[in-house]
PDB file of C-alpha atoms in Angstrom:
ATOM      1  CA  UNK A  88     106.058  95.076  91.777  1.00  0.00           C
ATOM      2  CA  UNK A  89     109.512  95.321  93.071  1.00  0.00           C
ATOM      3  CA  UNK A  90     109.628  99.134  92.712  1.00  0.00           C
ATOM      4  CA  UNK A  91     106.286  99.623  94.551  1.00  0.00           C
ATOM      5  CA  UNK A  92     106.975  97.000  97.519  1.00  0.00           C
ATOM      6  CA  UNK A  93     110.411  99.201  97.944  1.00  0.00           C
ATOM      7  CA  UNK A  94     108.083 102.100  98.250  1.00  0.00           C
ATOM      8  CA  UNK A  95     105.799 101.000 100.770  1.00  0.00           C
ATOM      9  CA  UNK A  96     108.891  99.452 102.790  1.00  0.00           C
ATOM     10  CA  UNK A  97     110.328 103.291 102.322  1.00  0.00           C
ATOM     11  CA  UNK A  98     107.528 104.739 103.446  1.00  0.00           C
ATOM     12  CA  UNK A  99     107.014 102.311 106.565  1.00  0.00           C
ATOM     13  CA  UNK A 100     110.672 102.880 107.823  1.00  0.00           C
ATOM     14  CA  UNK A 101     110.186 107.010 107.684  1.00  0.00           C
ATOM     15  CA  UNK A 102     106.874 106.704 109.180  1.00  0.00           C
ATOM     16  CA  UNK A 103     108.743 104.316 112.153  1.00  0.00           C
ATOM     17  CA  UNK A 104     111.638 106.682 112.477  1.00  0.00           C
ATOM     18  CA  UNK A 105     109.179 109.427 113.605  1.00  0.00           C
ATOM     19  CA  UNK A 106     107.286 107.366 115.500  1.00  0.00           C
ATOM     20  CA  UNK A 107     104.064 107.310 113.145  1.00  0.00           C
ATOM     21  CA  UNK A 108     102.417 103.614 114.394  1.00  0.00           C
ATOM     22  CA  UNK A 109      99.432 104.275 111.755  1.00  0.00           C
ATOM     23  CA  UNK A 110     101.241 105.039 108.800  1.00  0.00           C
ATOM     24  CA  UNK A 111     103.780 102.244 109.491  1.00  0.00           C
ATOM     25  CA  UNK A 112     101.325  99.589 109.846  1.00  0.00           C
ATOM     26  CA  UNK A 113      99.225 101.043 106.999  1.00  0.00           C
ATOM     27  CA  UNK A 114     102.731 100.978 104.370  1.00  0.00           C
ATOM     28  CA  UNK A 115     103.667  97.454 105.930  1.00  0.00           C
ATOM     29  CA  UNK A 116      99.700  96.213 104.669  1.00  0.00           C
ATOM     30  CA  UNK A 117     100.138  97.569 101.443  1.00  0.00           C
ATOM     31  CA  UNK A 118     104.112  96.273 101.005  1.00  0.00           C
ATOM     32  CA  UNK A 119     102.451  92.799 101.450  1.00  0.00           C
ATOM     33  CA  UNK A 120      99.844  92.893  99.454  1.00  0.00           C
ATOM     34  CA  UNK A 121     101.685  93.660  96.635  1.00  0.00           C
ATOM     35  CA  UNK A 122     104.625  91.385  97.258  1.00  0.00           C
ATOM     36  CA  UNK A 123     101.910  88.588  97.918  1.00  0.00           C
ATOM     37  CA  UNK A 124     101.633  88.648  94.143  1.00  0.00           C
ATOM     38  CA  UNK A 125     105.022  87.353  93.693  1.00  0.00           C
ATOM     39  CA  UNK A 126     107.463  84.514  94.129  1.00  0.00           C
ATOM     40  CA  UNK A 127     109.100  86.891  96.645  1.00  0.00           C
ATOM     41  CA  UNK A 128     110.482  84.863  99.404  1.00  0.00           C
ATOM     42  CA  UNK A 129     110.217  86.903 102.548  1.00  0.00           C
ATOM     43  CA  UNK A 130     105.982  87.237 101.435  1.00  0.00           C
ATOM     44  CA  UNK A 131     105.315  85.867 104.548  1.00  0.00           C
ATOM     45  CA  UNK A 132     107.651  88.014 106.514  1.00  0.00           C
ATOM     46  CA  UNK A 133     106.168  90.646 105.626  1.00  0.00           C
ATOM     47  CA  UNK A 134     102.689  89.568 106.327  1.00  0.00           C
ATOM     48  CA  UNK A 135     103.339  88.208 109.612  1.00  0.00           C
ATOM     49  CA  UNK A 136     104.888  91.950 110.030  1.00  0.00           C
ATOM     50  CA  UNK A 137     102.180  93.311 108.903  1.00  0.00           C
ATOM     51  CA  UNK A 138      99.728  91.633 111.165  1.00  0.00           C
ATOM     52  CA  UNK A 139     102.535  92.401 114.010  1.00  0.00           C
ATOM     53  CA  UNK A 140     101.735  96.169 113.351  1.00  0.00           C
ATOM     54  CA  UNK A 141      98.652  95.964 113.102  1.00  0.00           C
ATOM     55  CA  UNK A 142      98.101  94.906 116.636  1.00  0.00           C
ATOM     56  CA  UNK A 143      99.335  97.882 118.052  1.00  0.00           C
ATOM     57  CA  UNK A 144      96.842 100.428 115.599  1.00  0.00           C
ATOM     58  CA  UNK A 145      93.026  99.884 115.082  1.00  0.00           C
ATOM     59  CA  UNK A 146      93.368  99.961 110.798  1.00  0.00           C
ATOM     60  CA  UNK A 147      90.667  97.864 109.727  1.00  0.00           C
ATOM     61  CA  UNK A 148      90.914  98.208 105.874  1.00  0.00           C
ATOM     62  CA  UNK A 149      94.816  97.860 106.350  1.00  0.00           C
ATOM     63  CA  UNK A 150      93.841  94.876 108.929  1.00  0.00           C
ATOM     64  CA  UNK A 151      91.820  93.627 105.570  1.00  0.00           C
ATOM     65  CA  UNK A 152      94.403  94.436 103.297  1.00  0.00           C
ATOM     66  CA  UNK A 153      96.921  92.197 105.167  1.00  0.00           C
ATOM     67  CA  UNK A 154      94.111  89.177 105.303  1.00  0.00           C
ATOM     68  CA  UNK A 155      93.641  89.496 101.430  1.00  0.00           C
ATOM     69  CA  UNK A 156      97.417  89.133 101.124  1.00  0.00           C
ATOM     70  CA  UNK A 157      97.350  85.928 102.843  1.00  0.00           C
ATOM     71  CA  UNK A 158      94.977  84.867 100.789  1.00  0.00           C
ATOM     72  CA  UNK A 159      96.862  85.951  97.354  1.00  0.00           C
ATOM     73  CA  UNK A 160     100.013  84.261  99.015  1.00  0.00           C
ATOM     74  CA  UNK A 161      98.283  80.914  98.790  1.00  0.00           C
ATOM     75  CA  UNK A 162      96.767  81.856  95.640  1.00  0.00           C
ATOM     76  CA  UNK A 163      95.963  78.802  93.440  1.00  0.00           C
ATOM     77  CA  UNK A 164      96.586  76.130  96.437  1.00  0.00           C
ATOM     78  CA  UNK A 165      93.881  74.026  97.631  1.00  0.00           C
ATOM     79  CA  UNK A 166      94.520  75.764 101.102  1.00  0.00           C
ATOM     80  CA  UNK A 167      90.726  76.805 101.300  1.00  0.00           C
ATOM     81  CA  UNK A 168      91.649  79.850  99.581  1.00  0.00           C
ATOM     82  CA  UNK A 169      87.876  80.134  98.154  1.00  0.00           C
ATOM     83  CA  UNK A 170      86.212  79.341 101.420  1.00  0.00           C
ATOM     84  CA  UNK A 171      89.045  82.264 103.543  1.00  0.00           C
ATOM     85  CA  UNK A 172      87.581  84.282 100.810  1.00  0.00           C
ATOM     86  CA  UNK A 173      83.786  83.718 101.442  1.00  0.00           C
ATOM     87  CA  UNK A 174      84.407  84.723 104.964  1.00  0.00           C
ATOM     88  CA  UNK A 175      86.414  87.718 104.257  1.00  0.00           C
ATOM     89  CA  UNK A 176      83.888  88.855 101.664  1.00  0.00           C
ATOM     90  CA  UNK A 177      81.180  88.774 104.322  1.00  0.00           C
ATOM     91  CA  UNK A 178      83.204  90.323 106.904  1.00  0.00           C
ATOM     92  CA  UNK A 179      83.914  93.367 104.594  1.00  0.00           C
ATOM     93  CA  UNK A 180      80.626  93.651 104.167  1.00  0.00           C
ATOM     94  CA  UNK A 181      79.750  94.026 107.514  1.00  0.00           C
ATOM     95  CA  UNK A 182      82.939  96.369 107.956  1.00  0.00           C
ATOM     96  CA  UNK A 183      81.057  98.966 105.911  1.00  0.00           C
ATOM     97  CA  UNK A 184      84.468  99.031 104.183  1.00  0.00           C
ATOM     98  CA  UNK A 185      82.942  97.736 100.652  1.00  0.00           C
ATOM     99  CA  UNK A 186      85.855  99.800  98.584  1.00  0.00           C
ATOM    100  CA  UNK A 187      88.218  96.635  99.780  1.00  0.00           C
ATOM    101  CA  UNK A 188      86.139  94.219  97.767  1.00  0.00           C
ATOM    102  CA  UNK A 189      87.713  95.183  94.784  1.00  0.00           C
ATOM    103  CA  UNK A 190      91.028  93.644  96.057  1.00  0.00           C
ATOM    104  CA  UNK A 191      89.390  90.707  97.667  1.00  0.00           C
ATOM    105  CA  UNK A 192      88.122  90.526  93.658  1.00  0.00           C
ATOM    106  CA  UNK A 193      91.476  90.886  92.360  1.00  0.00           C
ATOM    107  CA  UNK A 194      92.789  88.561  94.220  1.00  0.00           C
ATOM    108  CA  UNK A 195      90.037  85.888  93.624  1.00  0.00           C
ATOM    109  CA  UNK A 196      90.244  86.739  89.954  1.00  0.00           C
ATOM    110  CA  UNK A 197      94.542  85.495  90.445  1.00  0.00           C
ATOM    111  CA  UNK A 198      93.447  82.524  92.420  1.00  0.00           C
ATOM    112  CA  UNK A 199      91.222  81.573  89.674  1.00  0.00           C
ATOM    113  CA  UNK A 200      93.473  82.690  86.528  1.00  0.00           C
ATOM    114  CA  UNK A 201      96.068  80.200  88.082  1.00  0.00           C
ATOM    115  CA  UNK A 202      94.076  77.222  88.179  1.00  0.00           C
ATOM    116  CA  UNK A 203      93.083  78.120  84.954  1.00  0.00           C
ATOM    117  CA  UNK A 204      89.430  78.160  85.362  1.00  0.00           C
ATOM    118  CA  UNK A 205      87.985  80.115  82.812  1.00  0.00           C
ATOM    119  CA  UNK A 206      84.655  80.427  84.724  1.00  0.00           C
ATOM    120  CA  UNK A 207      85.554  81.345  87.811  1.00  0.00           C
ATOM    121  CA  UNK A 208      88.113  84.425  86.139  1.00  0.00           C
ATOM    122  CA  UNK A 209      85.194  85.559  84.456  1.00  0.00           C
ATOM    123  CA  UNK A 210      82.598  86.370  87.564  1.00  0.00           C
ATOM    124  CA  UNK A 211      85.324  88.002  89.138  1.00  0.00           C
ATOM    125  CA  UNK A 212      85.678  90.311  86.664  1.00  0.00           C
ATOM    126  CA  UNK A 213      82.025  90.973  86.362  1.00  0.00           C
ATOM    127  CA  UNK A 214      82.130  91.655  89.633  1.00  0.00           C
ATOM    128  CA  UNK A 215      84.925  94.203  89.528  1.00  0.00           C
ATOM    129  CA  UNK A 216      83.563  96.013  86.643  1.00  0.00           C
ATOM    130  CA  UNK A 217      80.458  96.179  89.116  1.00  0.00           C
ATOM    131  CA  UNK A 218      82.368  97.284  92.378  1.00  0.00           C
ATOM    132  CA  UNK A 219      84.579 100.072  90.154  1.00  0.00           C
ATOM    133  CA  UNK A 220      81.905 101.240  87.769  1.00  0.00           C
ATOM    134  CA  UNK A 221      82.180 104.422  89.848  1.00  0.00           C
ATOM    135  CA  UNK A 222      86.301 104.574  88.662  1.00  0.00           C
ATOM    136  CA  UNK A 223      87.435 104.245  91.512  1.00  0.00           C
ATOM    137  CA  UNK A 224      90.578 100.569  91.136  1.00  0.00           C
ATOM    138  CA  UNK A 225      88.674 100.895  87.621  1.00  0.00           C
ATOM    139  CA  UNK A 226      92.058  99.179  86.440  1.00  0.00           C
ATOM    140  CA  UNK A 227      92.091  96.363  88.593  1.00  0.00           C
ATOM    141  CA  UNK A 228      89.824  95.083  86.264  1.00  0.00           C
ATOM    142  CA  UNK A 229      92.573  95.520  83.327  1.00  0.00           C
ATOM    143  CA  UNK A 230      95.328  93.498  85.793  1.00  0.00           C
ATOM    144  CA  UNK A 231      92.784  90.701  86.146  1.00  0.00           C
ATOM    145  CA  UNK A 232      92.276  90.618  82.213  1.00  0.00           C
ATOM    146  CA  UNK A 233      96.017  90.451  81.734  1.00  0.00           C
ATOM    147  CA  UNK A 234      96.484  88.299  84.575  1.00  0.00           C
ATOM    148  CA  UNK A 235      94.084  85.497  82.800  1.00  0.00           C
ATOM    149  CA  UNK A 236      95.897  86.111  79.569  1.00  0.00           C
ATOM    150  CA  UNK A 237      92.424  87.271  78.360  1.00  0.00           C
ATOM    151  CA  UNK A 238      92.550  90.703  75.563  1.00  0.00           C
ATOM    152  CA  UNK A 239      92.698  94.092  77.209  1.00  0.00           C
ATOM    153  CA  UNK A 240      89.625  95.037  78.673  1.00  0.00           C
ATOM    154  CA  UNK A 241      86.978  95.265  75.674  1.00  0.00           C
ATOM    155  CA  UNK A 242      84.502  97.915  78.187  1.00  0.00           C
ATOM    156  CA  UNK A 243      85.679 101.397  78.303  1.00  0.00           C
ATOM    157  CA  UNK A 244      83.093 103.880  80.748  1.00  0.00           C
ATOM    158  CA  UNK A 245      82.578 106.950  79.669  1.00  0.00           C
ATOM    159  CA  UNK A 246      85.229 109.327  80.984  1.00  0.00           C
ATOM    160  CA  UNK A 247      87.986 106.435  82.317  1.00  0.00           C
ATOM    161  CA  UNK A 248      90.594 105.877  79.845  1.00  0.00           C
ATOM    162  CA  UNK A 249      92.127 102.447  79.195  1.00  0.00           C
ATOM    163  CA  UNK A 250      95.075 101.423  81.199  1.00  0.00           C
ATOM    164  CA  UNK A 251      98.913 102.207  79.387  1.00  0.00           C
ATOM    165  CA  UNK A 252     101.239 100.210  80.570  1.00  0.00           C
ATOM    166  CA  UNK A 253     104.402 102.672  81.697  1.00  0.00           C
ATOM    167  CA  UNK A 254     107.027 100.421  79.590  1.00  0.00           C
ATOM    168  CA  UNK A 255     104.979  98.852  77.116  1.00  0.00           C
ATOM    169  CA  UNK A 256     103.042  95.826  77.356  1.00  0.00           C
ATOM    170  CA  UNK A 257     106.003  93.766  75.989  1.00  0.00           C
ATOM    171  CA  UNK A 258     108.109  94.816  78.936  1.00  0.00           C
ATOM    172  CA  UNK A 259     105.627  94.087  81.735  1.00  0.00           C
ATOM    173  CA  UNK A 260     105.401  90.305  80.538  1.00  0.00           C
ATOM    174  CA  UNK A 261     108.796  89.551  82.631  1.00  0.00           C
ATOM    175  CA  UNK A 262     107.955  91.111  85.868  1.00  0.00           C
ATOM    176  CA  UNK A 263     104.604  89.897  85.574  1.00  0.00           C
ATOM    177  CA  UNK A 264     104.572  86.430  84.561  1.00  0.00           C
ATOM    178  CA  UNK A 265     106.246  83.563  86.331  1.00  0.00           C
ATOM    179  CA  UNK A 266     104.219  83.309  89.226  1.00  0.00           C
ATOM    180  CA  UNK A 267     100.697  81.947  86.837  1.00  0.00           C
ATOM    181  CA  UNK A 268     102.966  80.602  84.231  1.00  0.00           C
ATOM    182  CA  UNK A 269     105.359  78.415  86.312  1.00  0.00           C
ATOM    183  CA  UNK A 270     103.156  77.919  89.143  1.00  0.00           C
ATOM    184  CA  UNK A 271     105.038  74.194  89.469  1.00  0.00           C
ATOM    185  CA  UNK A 272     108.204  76.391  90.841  1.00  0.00           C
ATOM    186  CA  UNK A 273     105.920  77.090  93.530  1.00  0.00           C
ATOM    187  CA  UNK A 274     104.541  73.052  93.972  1.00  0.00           C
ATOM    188  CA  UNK A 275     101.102  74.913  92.817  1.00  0.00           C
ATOM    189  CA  UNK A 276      98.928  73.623  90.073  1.00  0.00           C
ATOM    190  CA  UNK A 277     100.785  73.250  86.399  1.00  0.00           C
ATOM    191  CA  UNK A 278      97.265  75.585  84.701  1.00  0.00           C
ATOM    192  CA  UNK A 279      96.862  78.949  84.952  1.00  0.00           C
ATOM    193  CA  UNK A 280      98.137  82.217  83.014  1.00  0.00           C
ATOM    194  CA  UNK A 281     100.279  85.716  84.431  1.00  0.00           C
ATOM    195  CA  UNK A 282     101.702  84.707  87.916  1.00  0.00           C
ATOM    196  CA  UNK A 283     103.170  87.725  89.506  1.00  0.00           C
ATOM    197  CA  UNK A 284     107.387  87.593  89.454  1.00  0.00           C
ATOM    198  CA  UNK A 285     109.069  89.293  93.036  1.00  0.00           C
TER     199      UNK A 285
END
């Protein structure tokens, strides 16, 4: 997560320094959605930066991107994270933008896997294996097993291979933990499994 949130932040400040608003505000969306998964604290600095670029561009899936990560910020929380998300989902729908469900899934599927609610983990990731039966975030589905502690993904589709972890699945455990399994750091709820580290 680190390593991909320095990326984005990369690519925003070269995209600034030749005066590219788009692809600034676009980077800046996608460095805060990832870092939303995290204990990172400047999460909502970069949001509120985010939403400060967006403003000047008309982005609407980065626009949506930037909402989700709000929403993954405040992930397990009884903020009326479920009820944000209800209204999201039905604005994306009427965005025409449906390929940005699959995050608003993901990041459901985390809310859910941190309270520890079994049920809840599960119909969000039938619903991802339904929104990315085409392939396309086909491992999201894989993050939101291993974010529920649940085995790899059992479904294979024909032609998408199974997710490999870069450094072994050992390895990942430390970067992606802490933020489901010590969600009392956070004054969140003590249930849940794989809480994103920053």
């Amino acid at each position: 997560m680190p390593l991909a949130a320095q990326a984005f932040g990369a690519a925003r400040a070269g995209a600034e320094e030749h005066g590219k608003s788009g692809e600034a505000a676009m980077s800046q969306a996608m460095r805060a959605f990832t870092l939303a998964f995290t204990t990172d604290p400047t999460t909502d600095d970069e949001i509120d930066l985010g939403e400060h670029l967006l403003a000047q561009v008309d982005l609407r899936a980065a626009t949506l991107d930037v909402r989700i990560a709000a929403l993954l910020r405040d992930a397990g929380t009884d903020t009326g994270v479920e009820d944000r998300a209800q209204v999201l989902a039905a604005e994306i729908s009427t965005s025409g933008l449906l390929f940005v469900q699959a995050k608003l899934a993901l990041a459901r599927a985390f809310h859910y896997a941190i309270r520890d609610d079994q049920a809840g983990v599960a119909s969000r990731i039938g619903q991802l294996r339904e929104l990315t039966r085409e392939g396309y975030y086909a491992y999201y589905v894989d993050i939101a097993h291993f974010m529920a502690d649940l085995p790899a993904c059992p479904q294979r589709r024909r032609g998408h291979a199974a997710v490999t972890w870069l450094t072994g699945q050992g390895p990942t455990e430390p970067t992606l933990g802490p933020r489901v399994k010590q969600p009392e750091a956070r004054g969140l709820p003590t249930r849940g499994r794989h809480r994103l580290r920053g």
